[in-house]
Amino acid sequence: MNLNSATTFQESNSATAQPLPGTSYATQRSFILQRLREHPHSTLELRALGICSPAPRINELRNQGYVIETTRRHEYDSAGVVHSIAVYTLLTNTHKQND
């Protein structure tokens, strides 16, 4: 693992992001889509915005037909521990029709 390439999630976290307006799964999915339309977000970034468990919501969005790519990068958490973190990228702003 190359620790020199790791970033802190605070470095990549948007200071201007609006807080999560509610905790229902539908609200969380909508919120994640809004953020992913702006730019890719990591697990730690989404957690900092109020999404406690981003992976299940991303999976639900994929099941709805959204094309979301997952890559990995190394990030330091708030305790200074480096993790291999998922980074989610919305590949299109619309979703595929499920057949």
Coordinates of N, CA and C in Angstrom, one line a residue:
M1 N 0.9 -1.2 0.0 CA 0.0 0.0 0.0 C 0.9 1.2 0.0
N2 N 0.6 2.1 -0.9 CA 1.4 3.4 -1.0 C 0.7 4.4 -0.1
L3 N 1.2 4.7 1.1 CA 0.6 5.7 2.0 C 0.8 7.1 1.5
N4 N 1.8 7.3 0.6 CA 2.0 8.7 0.1 C 0.9 9.1 -0.8
S5 N 0.2 8.1 -1.4 CA -0.9 8.5 -2.3 C -2.2 8.6 -1.6
A6 N -2.3 8.3 -0.3 CA -3.5 8.3 0.5 C -3.9 9.8 0.8
T7 N -5.1 10.1 0.7 CA -5.6 11.4 1.1 C -6.5 11.3 2.3
T8 N -6.8 12.4 2.9 CA -7.7 12.4 4.0 C -9.1 12.7 3.5
F9 N -10.1 12.1 4.0 CA -11.4 12.4 3.5 C -11.8 13.9 3.7
Q10 N -11.2 14.5 4.7 CA -11.5 15.9 4.9 C -10.9 16.8 3.8
E11 N -9.8 16.4 3.2 CA -9.2 17.1 2.0 C -10.2 17.0 0.9
S12 N -10.9 15.9 0.7 CA -11.7 15.7 -0.5 C -13.2 16.0 -0.2
N13 N -13.5 16.2 1.0 CA -14.9 16.5 1.4 C -15.3 17.9 1.1
S14 N -16.5 18.0 0.5 CA -17.0 19.4 0.1 C -17.5 20.1 1.3
A15 N -16.9 21.3 1.6 CA -17.4 22.1 2.7 C -18.7 22.8 2.5
T16 N -19.1 22.8 1.2 CA -20.4 23.5 0.9 C -21.6 22.6 0.8
A17 N -21.4 21.3 1.0 CA -22.5 20.4 0.8 C -23.6 20.6 1.8
Q18 N -24.8 20.5 1.4 CA -26.0 20.6 2.3 C -26.1 19.3 3.0
P19 N -26.6 19.4 4.3 CA -26.8 18.2 5.1 C -27.9 17.3 4.5
L20 N -27.9 16.1 4.9 CA -29.0 15.1 4.5 C -30.3 15.6 5.1
P21 N -31.3 15.7 4.2 CA -32.6 16.2 4.7 C -33.5 15.2 5.5
G22 N -33.1 13.9 5.5 CA -33.9 12.9 6.2 C -33.2 11.6 6.1
T23 N -33.7 10.6 6.8 CA -33.0 9.3 6.9 C -33.6 8.2 6.2
S24 N -34.8 8.4 5.5 CA -35.4 7.3 4.8 C -34.5 6.8 3.7
Y25 N -34.7 5.6 3.3 CA -33.8 5.0 2.2 C -34.0 5.8 0.9
A26 N -35.3 6.2 0.6 CA -35.6 6.9 -0.6 C -34.9 8.3 -0.6
T27 N -34.9 8.9 0.6 CA -34.2 10.2 0.7 C -32.7 10.1 0.6
Q28 N -32.2 9.0 1.2 CA -30.7 8.8 1.1 C -30.3 8.5 -0.4
R29 N -31.1 7.7 -1.1 CA -30.8 7.4 -2.5 C -30.9 8.7 -3.3
S30 N -31.9 9.5 -3.1 CA -32.0 10.8 -3.9 C -30.8 11.7 -3.6
F31 N -30.4 11.8 -2.3 CA -29.3 12.6 -1.9 C -28.0 12.1 -2.5
I32 N -27.8 10.8 -2.5 CA -26.6 10.3 -3.1 C -26.5 10.6 -4.6
L33 N -27.7 10.4 -5.3 CA -27.7 10.8 -6.7 C -27.4 12.2 -7.0
Q34 N -27.9 13.1 -6.2 CA -27.6 14.5 -6.3 C -26.1 14.7 -6.2
R35 N -25.5 14.1 -5.2 CA -24.0 14.3 -5.0 C -23.2 13.7 -6.1
L36 N -23.6 12.5 -6.6 CA -22.9 11.8 -7.6 C -23.0 12.5 -9.0
R37 N -24.1 13.3 -9.2 CA -24.2 14.1 -10.4 C -23.2 15.2 -10.4
E38 N -22.8 15.7 -9.2 CA -21.8 16.7 -9.1 C -20.4 16.2 -9.4
H39 N -20.0 15.1 -8.7 CA -18.7 14.5 -8.9 C -18.7 13.2 -8.1
P40 N -17.7 12.3 -8.3 CA -17.6 11.1 -7.6 C -17.4 11.4 -6.1
H41 N -17.9 10.4 -5.3 CA -17.8 10.5 -3.8 C -17.4 9.2 -3.2
S42 N -16.6 9.3 -2.2 CA -16.1 8.1 -1.5 C -17.1 7.7 -0.4
T43 N -16.9 6.5 0.1 CA -17.7 6.1 1.3 C -17.5 7.0 2.5
L44 N -16.3 7.5 2.8 CA -16.1 8.4 3.9 C -16.8 9.7 3.6
E45 N -16.7 10.2 2.4 CA -17.4 11.5 2.1 C -18.9 11.4 2.3
L46 N -19.5 10.3 1.8 CA -20.9 10.1 2.0 C -21.3 10.0 3.4
R47 N -20.5 9.3 4.2 CA -20.8 9.2 5.6 C -20.7 10.5 6.3
A48 N -19.7 11.3 5.9 CA -19.6 12.7 6.5 C -20.8 13.5 6.2
L49 N -21.5 13.2 5.1 CA -22.7 14.0 4.7 C -24.0 13.4 5.3
G50 N -23.8 12.3 6.1 CA -25.0 11.8 6.8 C -25.5 10.4 6.3
I51 N -24.9 9.9 5.3 CA -25.3 8.5 4.8 C -24.4 7.5 5.6
C52 N -25.0 6.9 6.6 CA -24.3 6.0 7.5 C -23.8 4.7 6.7
S53 N -24.6 4.2 5.8 CA -24.1 3.0 5.1 C -24.4 3.2 3.6
P54 N -23.4 3.8 2.9 CA -23.6 4.1 1.5 C -23.7 2.9 0.6
A55 N -23.0 1.8 0.9 CA -22.9 0.7 -0.1 C -24.3 0.1 -0.3
P56 N -25.2 -0.1 0.7 CA -26.5 -0.7 0.3 C -27.4 0.3 -0.5
R57 N -27.2 1.6 -0.3 CA -28.0 2.6 -1.1 C -27.5 2.6 -2.5
I58 N -26.2 2.5 -2.7 CA -25.6 2.4 -4.0 C -26.1 1.2 -4.7
N59 N -26.2 0.0 -4.0 CA -26.7 -1.2 -4.6 C -28.1 -1.1 -5.0
E60 N -28.9 -0.4 -4.2 CA -30.3 -0.2 -4.5 C -30.5 0.7 -5.8
L61 N -29.6 1.7 -5.9 CA -29.6 2.6 -7.1 C -29.3 1.8 -8.3
R62 N -28.3 0.9 -8.2 CA -27.9 0.0 -9.3 C -29.1 -0.9 -9.7
N63 N -29.8 -1.4 -8.7 CA -31.0 -2.3 -8.9 C -32.1 -1.5 -9.6
Q64 N -32.1 -0.2 -9.5 CA -33.1 0.7 -10.1 C -32.6 1.0 -11.6
G65 N -31.4 0.6 -11.9 CA -30.9 0.8 -13.3 C -29.8 1.9 -13.4
Y66 N -29.4 2.5 -12.4 CA -28.4 3.6 -12.5 C -27.0 2.9 -12.7
V67 N -26.2 3.4 -13.5 CA -24.9 2.9 -13.8 C -23.9 3.6 -12.9
I68 N -23.4 2.9 -11.9 CA -22.5 3.5 -10.9 C -21.2 2.6 -10.9
E69 N -20.1 3.2 -11.1 CA -18.8 2.5 -11.1 C -18.2 2.6 -9.7
T70 N -17.6 1.6 -9.2 CA -16.9 1.6 -8.0 C -15.4 1.4 -8.2
T71 N -14.6 2.4 -7.8 CA -13.1 2.2 -7.8 C -12.7 2.3 -6.3
R72 N -11.4 2.2 -6.1 CA -10.9 2.2 -4.7 C -9.7 3.2 -4.7
R73 N -9.6 3.9 -3.5 CA -8.4 4.7 -3.2 C -8.2 4.6 -1.7
H74 N -7.0 5.0 -1.3 CA -6.6 5.0 0.1 C -6.9 6.4 0.7
E75 N -7.6 6.3 1.8 CA -8.0 7.6 2.5 C -7.7 7.3 4.0
Y76 N -7.4 8.4 4.6 CA -7.2 8.4 6.1 C -8.6 8.8 6.7
D77 N -9.0 8.1 7.7 CA -10.3 8.5 8.4 C -10.0 9.5 9.4
S78 N -11.0 9.9 10.2 CA -10.8 11.0 11.1 C -9.9 10.7 12.3
A79 N -9.6 9.4 12.5 CA -8.6 8.9 13.5 C -7.2 8.8 13.0
G80 N -7.1 9.1 11.7 CA -5.7 9.0 11.1 C -5.3 7.6 10.6
V81 N -6.3 6.7 10.5 CA -6.0 5.4 10.0 C -6.4 5.3 8.5
V82 N -5.4 4.7 7.8 CA -5.6 4.6 6.3 C -6.5 3.4 6.0
H83 N -7.4 3.6 5.0 CA -8.3 2.5 4.6 C -8.4 2.5 3.1
S84 N -8.7 1.3 2.5 CA -9.0 1.2 1.1 C -10.5 1.5 1.0
I85 N -10.8 2.6 0.4 CA -12.2 3.1 0.4 C -12.8 3.1 -1.0
A86 N -14.1 2.7 -1.0 CA -14.8 2.7 -2.3 C -15.1 4.2 -2.7
V87 N -14.9 4.4 -4.0 CA -15.3 5.7 -4.6 C -16.3 5.4 -5.7
Y88 N -17.5 6.1 -5.6 CA -18.6 5.9 -6.5 C -18.7 7.0 -7.5
T89 N -18.8 6.5 -8.8 CA -19.0 7.5 -9.9 C -20.2 7.1 -10.7
L90 N -21.1 8.1 -10.9 CA -22.3 7.9 -11.7 C -21.9 8.1 -13.1
L91 N -22.0 7.0 -14.0 CA -21.5 7.1 -15.3 C -22.5 7.8 -16.3
T92 N -23.7 7.9 -15.9 CA -24.7 8.6 -16.7 C -25.7 9.3 -15.8
N93 N -26.3 10.4 -16.2 CA -27.3 11.1 -15.3 C -28.7 10.5 -15.4
T94 N -28.8 9.5 -16.2 CA -30.1 8.8 -16.3 C -29.9 7.3 -16.0
H95 N -31.0 6.6 -15.8 CA -30.8 5.2 -15.5 C -31.3 4.3 -16.6
K96 N -30.8 3.1 -16.7 CA -31.2 2.2 -17.7 C -32.6 1.6 -17.3
Q97 N -33.4 1.3 -18.3 CA -34.7 0.6 -18.1 C -34.4 -0.8 -17.7
N98 N -34.9 -1.3 -16.6 CA -34.8 -2.7 -16.3 C -35.8 -3.5 -17.1
D99 N -35.4 -4.6 -17.7 CA -36.3 -5.4 -18.5 C -36.9 -6.5 -17.7

